[in-house]
PDB file of C-alpha atoms in Angstrom:
ATOM      1  CA  MET A 556       6.476   6.475 -12.529  1.00  0.00           C
ATOM      2  CA  LYS A 557       8.515   4.250 -14.250  1.00  0.00           C
ATOM      3  CA  VAL A 558      10.407   0.991 -13.540  1.00  0.00           C
ATOM      4  CA  THR A 559      13.740   2.224 -15.325  1.00  0.00           C
ATOM      5  CA  ASP A 560      13.575   5.600 -13.606  1.00  0.00           C
ATOM      6  CA  ILE A 561      13.692   3.681 -10.196  1.00  0.00           C
ATOM      7  CA  ILE A 562      16.766   1.852 -11.119  1.00  0.00           C
ATOM      8  CA  THR A 563      18.658   4.576 -12.300  1.00  0.00           C
ATOM      9  CA  ARG A 564      17.440   5.989  -9.070  1.00  0.00           C
ATOM     10  CA  THR A 565      18.553   3.218  -6.963  1.00  0.00           C
ATOM     11  CA  LEU A 566      21.848   3.206  -7.940  1.00  0.00           C
ATOM     12  CA  GLU A 567      22.697   6.720  -8.094  1.00  0.00           C
ATOM     13  CA  LEU A 568      21.518   6.579  -3.949  1.00  0.00           C
ATOM     14  CA  LEU A 569      23.912   3.186  -4.050  1.00  0.00           C
ATOM     15  CA  GLY A 570      27.148   5.079  -5.300  1.00  0.00           C
ATOM     16  CA  GLU A 571      26.164   8.269  -2.940  1.00  0.00           C
ATOM     17  CA  ILE A 572      25.814   6.627   0.182  1.00  0.00           C
ATOM     18  CA  ASN A 573      28.743   3.659  -0.207  1.00  0.00           C
ATOM     19  CA  PRO A 574      31.397   6.207   1.016  1.00  0.00           C
ATOM     20  CA  LEU A 575      29.549   5.987   4.644  1.00  0.00           C
ATOM     21  CA  ASP A 576      30.907   2.501   4.544  1.00  0.00           C
ATOM     22  CA  THR A 577      34.365   2.336   4.354  1.00  0.00           C
ATOM     23  CA  GLU A 578      34.909  -1.596   4.672  1.00  0.00           C
ATOM     24  CA  SER A 579      32.226  -2.132   2.051  1.00  0.00           C
ATOM     25  CA  GLU A 580      33.389  -3.880  -1.428  1.00  0.00           C
ATOM     26  CA  LEU A 581      30.927  -2.132  -3.235  1.00  0.00           C
ATOM     27  CA  SER A 582      31.659   1.122  -4.986  1.00  0.00           C
ATOM     28  CA  PRO A 583      30.482   3.111  -7.692  1.00  0.00           C
ATOM     29  CA  ASN A 584      31.776   0.933 -10.113  1.00  0.00           C
ATOM     30  CA  SER A 585      30.222  -2.619  -8.667  1.00  0.00           C
ATOM     31  CA  LEU A 586      27.419  -1.871  -8.054  1.00  0.00           C
ATOM     32  CA  PRO A 587      24.625  -4.253  -8.014  1.00  0.00           C
ATOM     33  CA  ALA A 588      22.731  -5.732 -11.341  1.00  0.00           C
ATOM     34  CA  GLU A 589      19.640  -4.391 -12.424  1.00  0.00           C
ATOM     35  CA  GLY A 590      18.773  -7.525 -11.634  1.00  0.00           C
ATOM     36  CA  LEU A 591      18.953  -7.762  -8.722  1.00  0.00           C
ATOM     37  CA  ILE A 592      16.941  -4.440  -7.708  1.00  0.00           C
ATOM     38  CA  VAL A 593      14.417  -5.741 -10.116  1.00  0.00           C
ATOM     39  CA  SER A 594      13.951  -8.277  -7.518  1.00  0.00           C
ATOM     40  CA  TYR A 595      13.241  -5.991  -4.965  1.00  0.00           C
ATOM     41  CA  LEU A 596      11.249  -3.471  -6.973  1.00  0.00           C
ATOM     42  CA  ASP A 597       6.966  -5.065  -5.446  1.00  0.00           C
ATOM     43  CA  GLN A 598       8.625  -4.886  -2.411  1.00  0.00           C
ATOM     44  CA  ALA A 599      10.184  -1.543  -2.174  1.00  0.00           C
ATOM     45  CA  VAL A 600       6.552  -0.147  -4.007  1.00  0.00           C
ATOM     46  CA  GLU A 601       4.691  -1.724  -2.033  1.00  0.00           C
ATOM     47  CA  ASP A 602       6.430  -0.784   1.415  1.00  0.00           C
ATOM     48  CA  VAL A 603       5.743   2.614   1.015  1.00  0.00           C
ATOM     49  CA  PHE A 604       2.890   2.980  -0.860  1.00  0.00           C
ATOM     50  CA  LEU A 605       1.695   1.331   2.697  1.00  0.00           C
ATOM     51  CA  GLN A 606       2.994   4.676   4.114  1.00  0.00           C
ATOM     52  CA  ALA A 607       2.280   6.836   1.165  1.00  0.00           C
ATOM     53  CA  PRO A 608      -0.345  10.302   1.269  1.00  0.00           C
ATOM     54  CA  ALA A 609      -3.784   9.483   0.126  1.00  0.00           C
ATOM     55  CA  TYR A 610      -2.973  11.707  -2.929  1.00  0.00           C
ATOM     56  CA  THR A 611       0.255   9.896  -4.213  1.00  0.00           C
ATOM     57  CA  LEU A 612      -1.289   7.014  -4.398  1.00  0.00           C
ATOM     58  CA  PRO A 613      -2.300   5.075  -7.894  1.00  0.00           C
ATOM     59  CA  TRP A 614      -5.866   4.759  -6.968  1.00  0.00           C
ATOM     60  CA  CYS A 615      -8.269   1.844  -8.948  1.00  0.00           C
ATOM     61  CA  GLU A 616     -12.344   1.863  -8.566  1.00  0.00           C
ATOM     62  CA  LEU A 617     -13.495  -1.343  -6.799  1.00  0.00           C
ATOM     63  CA  PRO A 618     -15.903  -3.498  -9.022  1.00  0.00           C
ATOM     64  CA  GLY A 619     -18.424  -4.367  -5.685  1.00  0.00           C
ATOM     65  CA  PRO A 620     -20.352  -5.293  -5.705  1.00  0.00           C
ATOM     66  CA  VAL A 621     -21.885  -4.308  -2.174  1.00  0.00           C
ATOM     67  CA  VAL A 622     -23.482  -7.061  -0.407  1.00  0.00           C
ATOM     68  CA  PRO A 623     -25.800  -6.437   3.054  1.00  0.00           C
ATOM     69  CA  HIS A 624     -25.538  -8.888   5.501  1.00  0.00           C
ATOM     70  CA  GLY A 625     -29.495  -7.279   6.945  1.00  0.00           C
ATOM     71  CA  ASP A 626     -28.626  -5.803   9.797  1.00  0.00           C
ATOM     72  CA  GLY A 627     -26.876  -2.937   8.181  1.00  0.00           C
ATOM     73  CA  SER A 628     -23.273  -4.666   7.961  1.00  0.00           C
ATOM     74  CA  GLY A 629     -22.562  -6.000   5.701  1.00  0.00           C
ATOM     75  CA  HIS A 630     -19.302  -7.046   3.064  1.00  0.00           C
ATOM     76  CA  ILE A 631     -17.286  -6.197  -0.704  1.00  0.00           C
ATOM     77  CA  VAL A 632     -15.218  -9.072  -2.242  1.00  0.00           C
ATOM     78  CA  LEU A 633     -12.122  -7.643  -2.934  1.00  0.00           C
ATOM     79  CA  PRO A 634     -10.006  -8.863  -5.806  1.00  0.00           C
ATOM     80  CA  ASP A 635      -6.970 -10.702  -5.765  1.00  0.00           C
ATOM     81  CA  ASP A 636      -4.696  -7.615  -6.262  1.00  0.00           C
ATOM     82  CA  CYS A 637      -5.807  -5.361  -3.407  1.00  0.00           C
ATOM     83  CA  MET A 638      -2.619  -3.583  -1.348  1.00  0.00           C
ATOM     84  CA  GLY A 639      -4.058  -3.518   1.612  1.00  0.00           C
ATOM     85  CA  ARG A 640      -4.873   1.152   1.055  1.00  0.00           C
ATOM     86  CA  PHE A 641      -8.485   1.572   0.510  1.00  0.00           C
ATOM     87  CA  VAL A 642     -10.697   4.458   0.440  1.00  0.00           C
ATOM     88  CA  ILE A 643     -14.881   3.828   1.123  1.00  0.00           C
ATOM     89  CA  ARG A 644     -17.817   5.940   1.115  1.00  0.00           C
ATOM     90  CA  LEU A 645     -21.238   4.391   1.118  1.00  0.00           C
ATOM     91  CA  HIS A 646     -24.430   6.309   0.209  1.00  0.00           C
ATOM     92  CA  GLY A 647     -26.177   7.511   3.838  1.00  0.00           C
ATOM     93  CA  TRP A 648     -23.210   7.425   5.495  1.00  0.00           C
ATOM     94  CA  ARG A 649     -20.957  10.750   7.017  1.00  0.00           C
ATOM     95  CA  ARG A 650     -17.467  10.276   6.090  1.00  0.00           C
ATOM     96  CA  GLU A 651     -15.025   8.018   4.085  1.00  0.00           C
ATOM     97  CA  VAL A 652     -12.793   4.842   5.508  1.00  0.00           C
ATOM     98  CA  THR A 653      -9.077   5.090   4.526  1.00  0.00           C
ATOM     99  CA  ARG A 654      -7.938   3.471   7.795  1.00  0.00           C
ATOM    100  CA  VAL A 655      -9.228  -0.731   7.262  1.00  0.00           C
ATOM    101  CA  ILE A 656      -8.518  -2.712  10.097  1.00  0.00           C
ATOM    102  CA  THR A 657      -7.946  -6.664  10.600  1.00  0.00           C
ATOM    103  CA  PRO A 658      -9.372  -8.949  12.901  1.00  0.00           C
ATOM    104  CA  ASP A 659      -7.046  -8.939  15.610  1.00  0.00           C
ATOM    105  CA  ASP A 660      -7.945  -5.293  16.260  1.00  0.00           C
ATOM    106  CA  ALA A 661      -9.910  -5.038  18.957  1.00  0.00           C
ATOM    107  CA  LEU A 662     -12.034  -2.608  17.296  1.00  0.00           C
ATOM    108  CA  TYR A 663     -13.288  -5.909  15.631  1.00  0.00           C
ATOM    109  CA  ALA A 664     -14.518  -7.007  18.532  1.00  0.00           C
ATOM    110  CA  LEU A 665     -17.005  -3.928  18.699  1.00  0.00           C
ATOM    111  CA  GLN A 666     -18.529  -4.457  15.796  1.00  0.00           C
ATOM    112  CA  ARG A 667     -20.214  -7.437  16.384  1.00  0.00           C
ATOM    113  CA  ASN A 668     -22.523  -5.509  18.684  1.00  0.00           C
ATOM    114  CA  PRO A 669     -24.829  -3.176  16.962  1.00  0.00           C
ATOM    115  CA  VAL A 670     -24.747  -0.459  19.179  1.00  0.00           C
ATOM    116  CA  THR A 671     -20.979  -0.551  19.780  1.00  0.00           C
ATOM    117  CA  ARG A 672     -20.579  -1.040  15.626  1.00  0.00           C
ATOM    118  CA  GLY A 673     -19.395   1.874  13.855  1.00  0.00           C
ATOM    119  CA  GLY A 674     -22.075   3.839  12.066  1.00  0.00           C
ATOM    120  CA  THR A 675     -22.962   7.260   9.499  1.00  0.00           C
ATOM    121  CA  GLU A 676     -21.250   9.069  11.812  1.00  0.00           C
ATOM    122  CA  ARG A 677     -17.599   6.468  12.455  1.00  0.00           C
ATOM    123  CA  PRO A 678     -18.164   3.731   9.844  1.00  0.00           C
ATOM    124  CA  VAL A 679     -15.502   0.884   9.986  1.00  0.00           C
ATOM    125  CA  CYS A 680     -14.162  -1.542   7.293  1.00  0.00           C
ATOM    126  CA  VAL A 681     -12.508  -4.507   8.028  1.00  0.00           C
ATOM    127  CA  SER A 682     -10.005  -6.566   5.800  1.00  0.00           C
ATOM    128  CA  THR A 683     -10.472 -10.115   6.063  1.00  0.00           C
ATOM    129  CA  VAL A 684     -12.149 -13.549   4.268  1.00  0.00           C
ATOM    130  CA  ASP A 685     -15.789 -14.148   4.062  1.00  0.00           C
ATOM    131  CA  ASP A 686     -16.602 -18.327   4.798  1.00  0.00           C
ATOM    132  CA  GLU A 687     -15.259 -19.054   1.881  1.00  0.00           C
ATOM    133  CA  GLY A 688     -11.934 -17.859   2.178  1.00  0.00           C
ATOM    134  CA  ARG A 689     -12.685 -14.928  -0.248  1.00  0.00           C
ATOM    135  CA  PRO A 690     -10.800 -11.535   0.592  1.00  0.00           C
ATOM    136  CA  VAL A 691     -13.446  -9.338   1.603  1.00  0.00           C
ATOM    137  CA  LEU A 692     -14.124  -5.813   3.304  1.00  0.00           C
ATOM    138  CA  GLU A 693     -16.900  -6.341   6.155  1.00  0.00           C
ATOM    139  CA  TYR A 694     -18.475  -2.404   6.087  1.00  0.00           C
ATOM    140  CA  TYR A 695     -20.127  -1.420   9.896  1.00  0.00           C
ATOM    141  CA  SER A 696     -22.295  -0.073   9.162  1.00  0.00           C
ATOM    142  CA  LEU A 697     -25.961   1.442   7.853  1.00  0.00           C
ATOM    143  CA  PRO A 698     -29.046   1.850   9.117  1.00  0.00           C
ATOM    144  CA  VAL A 699     -31.066  -1.302   8.782  1.00  0.00           C
ATOM    145  CA  ARG A 700     -34.107  -0.213   6.576  1.00  0.00           C
ATOM    146  CA  VAL A 701     -31.165   0.720   3.622  1.00  0.00           C
ATOM    147  CA  ARG A 702     -31.648  -2.254   1.926  1.00  0.00           C
ATOM    148  CA  ASN A 703     -29.119  -2.183  -1.613  1.00  0.00           C
ATOM    149  CA  PRO A 704     -26.714   0.184  -0.342  1.00  0.00           C
ATOM    150  CA  SER A 705     -24.582   2.163  -2.917  1.00  0.00           C
ATOM    151  CA  ALA A 706     -21.174   2.904  -3.106  1.00  0.00           C
ATOM    152  CA  GLU A 707     -20.517   7.020  -3.392  1.00  0.00           C
ATOM    153  CA  LYS A 708     -16.868   6.023  -3.393  1.00  0.00           C
ATOM    154  CA  MET A 709     -14.728   2.670  -3.553  1.00  0.00           C
ATOM    155  CA  LEU A 710     -11.259   2.847  -4.711  1.00  0.00           C
ATOM    156  CA  TYR A 711      -8.739   0.277  -3.560  1.00  0.00           C
ATOM    157  CA  VAL A 712      -4.606   1.138  -4.303  1.00  0.00           C
ATOM    158  CA  ARG A 713      -3.402  -2.671  -6.897  1.00  0.00           C
ATOM    159  CA  ARG A 714      -0.292  -4.531  -5.678  1.00  0.00           C
ATOM    160  CA  VAL A 715       2.926  -4.008  -7.934  1.00  0.00           C
ATOM    161  CA  THR A 716       3.984  -6.772 -10.155  1.00  0.00           C
ATOM    162  CA  VAL A 717       6.962  -5.905 -11.520  1.00  0.00           C
ATOM    163  CA  PRO A 718       7.798  -7.819 -14.911  1.00  0.00           C
ATOM    164  CA  ARG A 719      11.407  -9.222 -14.414  1.00  0.00           C
ATOM    165  CA  SER A 720      12.716  -9.161 -17.868  1.00  0.00           C
ATOM    166  CA  ARG A 721      14.558  -6.014 -19.213  1.00  0.00           C
ATOM    167  CA  GLU A 722      12.165  -6.260 -22.470  1.00  0.00           C
ATOM    168  CA  SER A 723       8.900  -6.295 -20.348  1.00  0.00           C
ATOM    169  CA  TYR A 724       9.685  -3.903 -17.615  1.00  0.00           C
ATOM    170  CA  ALA A 725      11.128  -1.149 -19.683  1.00  0.00           C
ATOM    171  CA  GLY A 726       8.485   0.859 -20.214  1.00  0.00           C
ATOM    172  CA  TYR A 727       6.742  -0.285 -16.980  1.00  0.00           C
ATOM    173  CA  GLU A 728       4.605   2.514 -15.332  1.00  0.00           C
ATOM    174  CA  ILE A 729       4.190   2.271 -11.922  1.00  0.00           C
ATOM    175  CA  GLY A 730       1.711   5.379 -11.368  1.00  0.00           C
ATOM    176  CA  GLY A 731       1.245   6.998  -8.784  1.00  0.00           C
ATOM    177  CA  SER A 732       3.299  10.112  -7.964  1.00  0.00           C
ATOM    178  CA  PRO A 733       6.525  11.851  -9.516  1.00  0.00           C
ATOM    179  CA  ARG A 734       7.064  12.657  -5.584  1.00  0.00           C
ATOM    180  CA  LEU A 735       7.040   8.650  -4.694  1.00  0.00           C
ATOM    181  CA  LEU A 736      10.392   8.510  -6.886  1.00  0.00           C
ATOM    182  CA  THR A 737      12.950   9.038  -4.605  1.00  0.00           C
ATOM    183  CA  PRO A 738      11.077   6.976  -1.236  1.00  0.00           C
ATOM    184  CA  VAL A 739      10.615   3.832  -3.262  1.00  0.00           C
ATOM    185  CA  ALA A 740      13.987   4.058  -4.770  1.00  0.00           C
ATOM    186  CA  VAL A 741      15.927   4.281  -0.913  1.00  0.00           C
ATOM    187  CA  ARG A 742      13.654   1.566  -0.018  1.00  0.00           C
ATOM    188  CA  CYS A 743      15.194  -0.455  -2.809  1.00  0.00           C
ATOM    189  CA  ALA A 744      18.108   0.441  -2.151  1.00  0.00           C
ATOM    190  CA  TYR A 745      17.646  -0.544   1.310  1.00  0.00           C
ATOM    191  CA  TYR A 746      17.228  -4.359   0.875  1.00  0.00           C
ATOM    192  CA  VAL A 747      19.705  -4.318  -2.519  1.00  0.00           C
ATOM    193  CA  SER A 748      22.289  -3.611   0.623  1.00  0.00           C
ATOM    194  CA  LEU A 749      20.406  -6.086   3.541  1.00  0.00           C
ATOM    195  CA  SER A 750      21.071  -8.763   1.063  1.00  0.00           C
ATOM    196  CA  LEU A 751      24.835  -7.702   0.421  1.00  0.00           C
ATOM    197  CA  GLY A 752      25.438  -6.966   4.229  1.00  0.00           C
ATOM    198  CA  ASN A 753      25.852  -3.786   3.993  1.00  0.00           C
ATOM    199  CA  ALA A 754      24.902  -2.773   7.654  1.00  0.00           C
ATOM    200  CA  ALA A 755      25.827   1.119   7.564  1.00  0.00           C
ATOM    201  CA  MET A 756      23.944   1.521   3.710  1.00  0.00           C
ATOM    202  CA  THR A 757      20.729  -0.239   5.257  1.00  0.00           C
ATOM    203  CA  SER A 758      20.641   2.034   8.786  1.00  0.00           C
ATOM    204  CA  TRP A 759      21.061   4.741   6.623  1.00  0.00           C
ATOM    205  CA  CYS A 760      18.365   3.340   3.864  1.00  0.00           C
ATOM    206  CA  GLU A 761      16.221   2.754   6.884  1.00  0.00           C
ATOM    207  CA  GLN A 762      16.231   5.446   8.301  1.00  0.00           C
ATOM    208  CA  GLU A 763      15.898   8.077   4.847  1.00  0.00           C
ATOM    209  CA  THR A 764      13.137   6.186   3.441  1.00  0.00           C
ATOM    210  CA  THR A 765      11.085   7.391   6.753  1.00  0.00           C
ATOM    211  CA  LYS A 766      12.629  11.663   6.185  1.00  0.00           C
ATOM    212  CA  GLN A 767      11.454  10.845   2.430  1.00  0.00           C
ATOM    213  CA  ILE A 768       7.880   9.598   3.166  1.00  0.00           C
ATOM    214  CA  LEU A 769       7.223  12.275   5.803  1.00  0.00           C
ATOM    215  CA  ARG A 770       8.425  15.064   3.204  1.00  0.00           C
ATOM    216  CA  LEU A 771       5.442  14.205   0.452  1.00  0.00           C
TER     217      LEU A 771
END
């Protein structure tokens, strides 16, 4: 999925949607410049990637390592460019974790008790920070006898940072399934129309983004 393809599709969508608002000053001949579209691409991509099915996403290997806490739980130090989508499976788990919770989730309090925490049948991962302020993924849990845990699978999705100059983004590849192109373009059109104060276009794009993601 190329940035230039997203820009082109976004411009097409803005031109197609414009007739819905007869009072809008935006017309197919006065569409926003590429720079405006590019300024919203990072957020548009993240919005869609956080909701899209796992099989459409550009996965990368987490560098690790897996750090045990000595009681069956542990953590994995995360790189700074994590978007919030993970696939984690440690050796000994019966299933992989794809839904990561945060410390404000009610389920998190249960992880402090060895009796109520997640185990090999239903493991739990929590996105938080350690005592040094580093982003980590805590895991719960493995049997206490497992002293040197290892991962069968540790994947994450990198946060996208699109270059702002045309020379740099001309050949920039975001990755992921080609099917993500339209949802990302619609979401980008949403932010553009919002910034231009076009309420009808903004509303249409918001609803259409949800529809496009459900079709993936």
